[in-house]
């Protein structure tokens, strides 16, 4: 939100620097993101002056151009070629002289230069409204009143001054601070309480709101009273559409709102003044002289103001005419054919209160984030609609002419009131940490416009009114007290109190962080996928039952319609995104959850997923032929993670049932599936648009924690004695795994055998036989109490060879 200091000073006297005001705003809970000195018009119209057209004749070589002589206060009049259809001798106009910098609609600068147009010299430009950033009109040049002073700077003539603009970041709960007057009310309370401010707020008046009997009135019927609890409006006849007064245009320009015409500008002015959105309809375009407020059937077509045809949703609230033809998305955006135009004579001015839920849904589903919608969805004040209506109608009568009907529509069947909240003085002290006097508390609440009733010595009843939708509980009232009292006024105690806490072991966060740090240190990049995904990605996957999906009503993006039931698909989207940008060597991991419906409830599964694709390492000048990643790379990650968590025993199952894997294996302990690894199926890769192999691991955090629960970790001294190594070549059945050999060897000796490593695998039916493999293993031996002898090691090796031959039917190559 942009806040104009000049605008604020209309309502309250402030004699503070911008820095001091910014600090006050921050203190009362309005985050000031920055402030700047700003001219109401970009560039401040420097170089633009008032000119008097002395002579105007047709250009000798172009019928649509005029050749003018313009007096700008210099000794010699300027010759200017002008293409405006309304240019004529005797007019007072605004002239951009040579060297002046102007700005186009996108804010890009361009400079006025001396040049020739169709052979005739042109020494400047006679300007239209939009060329100076003063509005949207480009139908012709701006024509000033006859009393305009020739040669006077345009900024002086138009009374354009420098302003201080604060950029305020409003949180969703601050419905009361969406307008200049709303901010002023908070500043007033702060100044009264903390600065002994003796002034008052100068509330805007409606002295020009004078009604009379008119023949033209609009009837209103609200059919959806839930979506529209209050609807107010009035007819104004005989208005003249034109430019707004300079002071209104300057006020709007200061907060980056472009003036359009006097009626629309006034509705915008009141919006940012009071925080009440208004809408002006061309009353002559309201069929049957009646407005109906209701939702239309889903699928109804409606063309909005900018010319886009939109398909309406079931809960889009519409302002319709008497024939139920939609004219406006209520509280969000106007229609193409019902708004105010240059031909408008009679208007119907709307000032309503719409339910925030309806406005939020419509605004987000149609991607129409208008200023009105942002206010309504936070919660406007339902009890200022008539005040805002009178304020705007009076201004329209004053600056646009016309007659205000004495028939004011105000449909408010169930008036909304603020909630009575019981507040305990002791609770205020407990929360804030200091004893604020009862008088001070009541002063703060009174200055905020809240009503107070004393219940007893310890308790008061507070009604915050209807302009603070977020204040519904005792703690909310305490927050309001603290905001105005000032956080800076709360002393910092010299003594610190703390509470000792402990975490039940194994700690999930510690285990998770340990695994993630291990992956990061091994050149994996962490990614973050959305918990939302499109259900269409799971179409055709028979293992994924759509009835188990957790569907959501996502109004901001209807395509993301379910919570992801598995993490593989969303991870593949990240792999594809990288591959499409020539990042083919991918090593990524993600910590996240999957969600399904199960047994009448919901099941959340927390996992760490790992993806490897492309080459193991990037090519370098000294090694360009890096190998592609394989299943054994992802298996190695699984093994390393298990060891990292402190597990040393597990089972392996090479029959994975994961829907997305062509083949793989599961590390498990009994029924606990710890890690699933494998190669992603070609069908799934094709569906994701990935042209290279992807290897996947899914680490089940919940089951890992169950597996390590109760494990005792011990620390041992590193052996001072040397280790010994023996190599062994084994021919075994091709179905025999390295894991089986390791298990047999470790069961044979548990004292000095420390490690077993596989350093070669060889297959050749001519050399090792059909269905056979040759394994080359290294066995490492160590004793922590003495130096091993060859005899010690050879004895154990003989035992291991015997066990391998008997249990796995292997042949030892010698």
XYZ file of C-alpha atoms in Angstrom, residues 199-502:
304
model
C -5.226 17.783 18.208
C -8.099 15.800 16.714
C -8.810 13.956 13.503
C -10.426 16.136 10.819
C -12.890 13.680 9.346
C -14.024 14.288 5.731
C -17.372 16.018 5.401
C -20.324 15.554 3.086
C -21.570 19.153 2.959
C -22.238 18.865 -0.771
C -24.539 15.886 -0.310
C -27.845 17.581 -1.074
C -30.691 15.398 -2.351
C -33.755 16.242 -4.375
C -36.642 14.468 -5.986
C -35.694 13.009 -9.373
C -37.709 10.985 -11.846
C -35.011 8.356 -12.427
C -34.352 5.800 -9.651
C -32.900 2.287 -9.662
C -34.462 -0.533 -7.660
C -32.225 -3.154 -6.010
C -32.868 -6.760 -5.002
C -30.260 -8.818 -3.151
C -30.929 -12.536 -3.635
C -27.679 -13.826 -2.127
C -27.679 -12.188 1.288
C -24.812 -14.357 2.568
C -22.465 -12.978 -0.087
C -23.854 -9.441 0.185
C -24.947 -8.597 3.754
C -25.341 -4.890 2.924
C -25.996 -3.039 -0.336
C -26.285 0.737 -0.503
C -26.650 2.968 -3.531
C -28.078 6.162 -4.952
C -28.959 7.540 -8.391
C -27.372 10.782 -9.615
C -28.833 12.329 -12.756
C -27.535 14.962 -15.155
C -23.801 14.537 -14.529
C -21.143 15.824 -16.931
C -18.197 13.514 -17.534
C -14.874 15.300 -17.839
C -11.547 15.870 -16.158
C -11.174 15.874 -12.397
C -9.946 18.912 -10.467
C -6.182 19.091 -10.234
C -6.113 18.340 -6.506
C -7.920 15.006 -7.020
C -5.698 14.050 -9.945
C -2.553 14.952 -8.011
C -3.659 12.931 -4.993
C -4.262 9.853 -7.144
C -1.069 10.291 -9.136
C 0.950 10.475 -5.929
C -0.024 6.860 -5.128
C 0.366 5.686 -8.745
C -3.328 5.708 -9.649
C -3.905 7.190 -13.110
C -6.826 9.637 -13.410
C -9.536 8.500 -15.845
C -12.504 10.868 -15.537
C -14.136 12.867 -12.766
C -16.665 10.207 -11.665
C -14.224 7.282 -11.658
C -11.513 9.419 -10.030
C -13.862 10.355 -7.179
C -14.758 6.720 -6.501
C -11.028 5.895 -6.428
C -10.309 8.851 -4.182
C -12.922 7.750 -1.634
C -11.622 4.183 -1.839
C -8.135 5.224 -0.738
C -9.466 7.836 1.662
C -11.987 5.711 3.604
C -11.222 2.138 2.584
C -14.679 1.644 1.069
C -14.728 0.459 -2.569
C -17.403 2.110 -4.740
C -18.631 1.423 -8.262
C -20.408 3.781 -10.665
C -22.763 2.281 -13.255
C -24.182 4.059 -16.281
C -27.784 4.078 -15.062
C -29.198 4.214 -18.598
C -27.564 0.850 -19.346
C -29.226 -0.917 -16.400
C -32.023 -2.855 -18.106
C -35.479 -2.673 -16.518
C -34.203 -0.024 -14.104
C -33.309 -2.698 -11.562
C -30.186 -4.261 -10.045
C -30.121 -7.905 -8.899
C -27.271 -9.165 -6.705
C -26.803 -12.917 -7.067
C -24.615 -15.742 -8.366
C -25.299 -17.008 -11.887
C -25.087 -20.629 -13.129
C -21.551 -21.967 -13.504
C -20.283 -21.613 -17.060
C -22.070 -18.330 -17.752
C -19.993 -16.053 -19.981
C -19.149 -12.482 -18.944
C -16.988 -9.870 -20.656
C -15.024 -7.765 -18.169
C -13.921 -4.161 -18.503
C -10.714 -4.869 -20.451
C -12.608 -6.959 -23.062
C -11.779 -10.466 -21.800
C -14.538 -13.063 -21.920
C -14.574 -15.006 -18.662
C -16.348 -18.198 -17.661
C -18.077 -17.689 -14.327
C -17.772 -20.030 -11.366
C -20.664 -21.203 -9.228
C -19.862 -18.817 -6.349
C -18.951 -15.721 -8.366
C -21.187 -12.950 -7.037
C -22.528 -10.712 -9.808
C -24.232 -7.342 -10.013
C -26.860 -7.945 -12.697
C -29.500 -5.800 -14.373
C -33.227 -6.503 -14.168
C -32.922 -9.159 -16.870
C -30.181 -10.923 -14.893
C -27.555 -9.861 -17.420
C -24.220 -9.599 -15.558
C -22.793 -6.082 -15.332
C -20.026 -6.459 -12.769
C -18.084 -9.049 -10.760
C -19.174 -7.800 -7.352
C -16.354 -6.164 -5.427
C -13.763 -7.236 -7.990
C -14.082 -5.888 -11.534
C -16.487 -4.024 -13.765
C -18.084 -5.151 -17.008
C -17.391 -3.879 -20.520
C -20.810 -2.421 -21.241
C -22.096 -0.991 -17.948
C -19.387 1.407 -16.806
C -19.162 5.178 -17.011
C -18.124 6.601 -20.389
C -17.841 10.064 -21.918
C -21.524 9.811 -23.002
C -22.815 8.954 -19.519
C -25.449 11.341 -18.140
C -27.053 9.391 -15.300
C -25.205 7.127 -12.875
C -26.051 4.685 -10.124
C -23.427 4.814 -7.379
C -22.884 1.545 -5.468
C -21.452 1.302 -1.938
C -21.748 -2.256 -0.613
C -20.269 -4.745 1.808
C -19.443 -8.154 0.348
C -18.421 -11.291 2.207
C -14.601 -11.691 2.153
C -14.723 -15.405 1.253
C -16.703 -14.808 -1.937
C -14.485 -11.931 -3.058
C -11.276 -13.843 -2.344
C -12.485 -16.862 -4.336
C -13.553 -14.776 -7.350
C -10.471 -12.552 -7.324
C -8.002 -15.441 -7.213
C -9.823 -17.783 -9.597
C -10.013 -15.088 -12.295
C -6.577 -13.600 -11.412
C -8.117 -10.158 -10.878
C -6.177 -8.685 -7.946
C -7.810 -5.262 -7.904
C -7.544 -2.684 -5.112
C -11.236 -3.157 -4.301
C -10.858 -6.935 -4.077
C -7.838 -6.651 -1.768
C -9.873 -4.517 0.640
C -13.035 -6.638 0.551
C -11.152 -9.898 1.070
C -9.438 -8.473 4.179
C -12.817 -7.372 5.488
C -14.208 -3.901 4.816
C -16.273 -2.042 7.423
C -19.957 -2.803 6.731
C -21.068 0.233 8.726
C -19.470 2.965 6.599
C -21.200 2.243 3.287
C -23.662 5.133 3.668
C -21.006 7.579 4.884
C -18.772 6.699 1.918
C -21.752 6.915 -0.443
C -22.623 10.411 0.760
C -18.984 11.502 0.616
C -18.618 10.385 -3.017
C -22.068 11.544 -4.144
C -21.448 15.005 -2.675
C -18.110 15.266 -4.501
C -19.746 14.125 -7.757
C -22.472 16.745 -7.378
C -19.805 19.417 -6.772
C -17.359 18.491 -9.526
C -19.570 16.713 -12.092
C -22.870 18.488 -11.625
C -26.156 16.620 -11.473
C -28.873 15.921 -8.935
C -28.686 13.362 -6.134
C -31.892 11.364 -5.685
C -33.625 11.602 -2.327
C -34.264 7.854 -2.574
C -31.217 6.126 -1.080
C -31.052 2.342 -1.299
C -29.765 0.638 1.865
C -30.537 -3.074 2.117
C -29.147 -4.235 5.456
C -31.450 -6.978 6.822
C -29.093 -8.189 9.561
C -26.895 -5.348 10.834
C -23.399 -6.466 11.778
C -22.047 -5.398 15.162
C -18.665 -5.628 16.810
C -18.055 -8.468 19.211
C -18.010 -7.863 22.985
C -14.704 -9.181 24.358
C -13.882 -9.627 28.027
C -10.380 -8.351 28.877
C -8.609 -9.007 32.189
C -6.037 -6.472 33.407
C -3.971 -9.317 34.882
C -3.902 -11.072 31.517
C -2.624 -7.879 29.856
C 0.217 -7.746 32.396
C 1.044 -11.457 32.000
C 1.245 -11.232 28.193
C 3.069 -7.909 27.828
C 5.310 -8.433 30.851
C 4.787 -5.092 32.597
C 2.023 -3.506 34.651
C 0.290 -0.907 32.447
C -2.136 1.195 34.463
C -5.853 0.701 34.011
C -6.256 4.327 32.939
C -3.581 3.927 30.279
C -5.201 0.754 28.933
C -8.587 2.460 28.714
C -7.025 5.531 27.089
C -5.413 3.371 24.386
C -8.627 1.510 23.618
C -10.690 4.718 23.589
C -8.244 6.400 21.202
C -8.613 3.399 18.877
C -12.347 4.043 18.776
C -13.315 1.017 20.848
C -16.146 1.134 23.369
C -15.353 0.122 26.952
C -17.586 -1.027 29.783
C -16.192 -1.756 33.252
C -17.373 -5.100 34.609
C -15.411 -5.079 37.869
C -12.043 -3.965 39.236
C -10.238 -6.696 37.313
C -12.154 -6.864 34.035
C -13.510 -4.661 31.263
C -15.767 -5.447 28.314
C -14.386 -4.099 25.032
C -16.151 -3.798 21.683
C -13.630 -3.121 18.862
C -16.294 -2.150 16.340
C -16.635 -3.492 12.805
C -13.534 -2.007 11.195
C -11.115 -4.538 12.736
C -12.057 -7.972 11.417
C -9.057 -9.622 13.050
C -9.885 -8.481 16.594
C -12.115 -11.243 17.967
C -10.374 -12.504 21.141
C -8.887 -11.188 24.352
C -5.357 -11.762 23.019
C -6.212 -9.611 19.970
C -7.207 -6.716 22.225
C -3.929 -7.122 24.127
C -2.066 -6.955 20.819
C -3.855 -3.680 20.026
C -2.834 -2.290 23.429
C 0.783 -3.290 22.857
C 0.858 -1.797 19.347
C -0.143 1.633 20.563
C 1.749 1.494 23.860
C 4.875 0.728 21.844
C 7.215 -2.230 21.889
C 10.103 0.164 22.462
C 8.534 1.121 25.778
C 8.769 -2.432 27.104
C 11.961 -2.632 29.215
C 14.500 -5.391 28.630
C 15.240 -7.111 31.936
C 18.846 -7.715 32.970
C 18.086 -11.229 34.256
C 17.211 -13.970 31.790
C 14.923 -16.893 32.539
C 15.191 -20.093 30.532
C 13.720 -23.564 30.619
C 15.713 -26.727 30.076
C 14.244 -28.900 27.363
C 15.131 -32.326 26.079
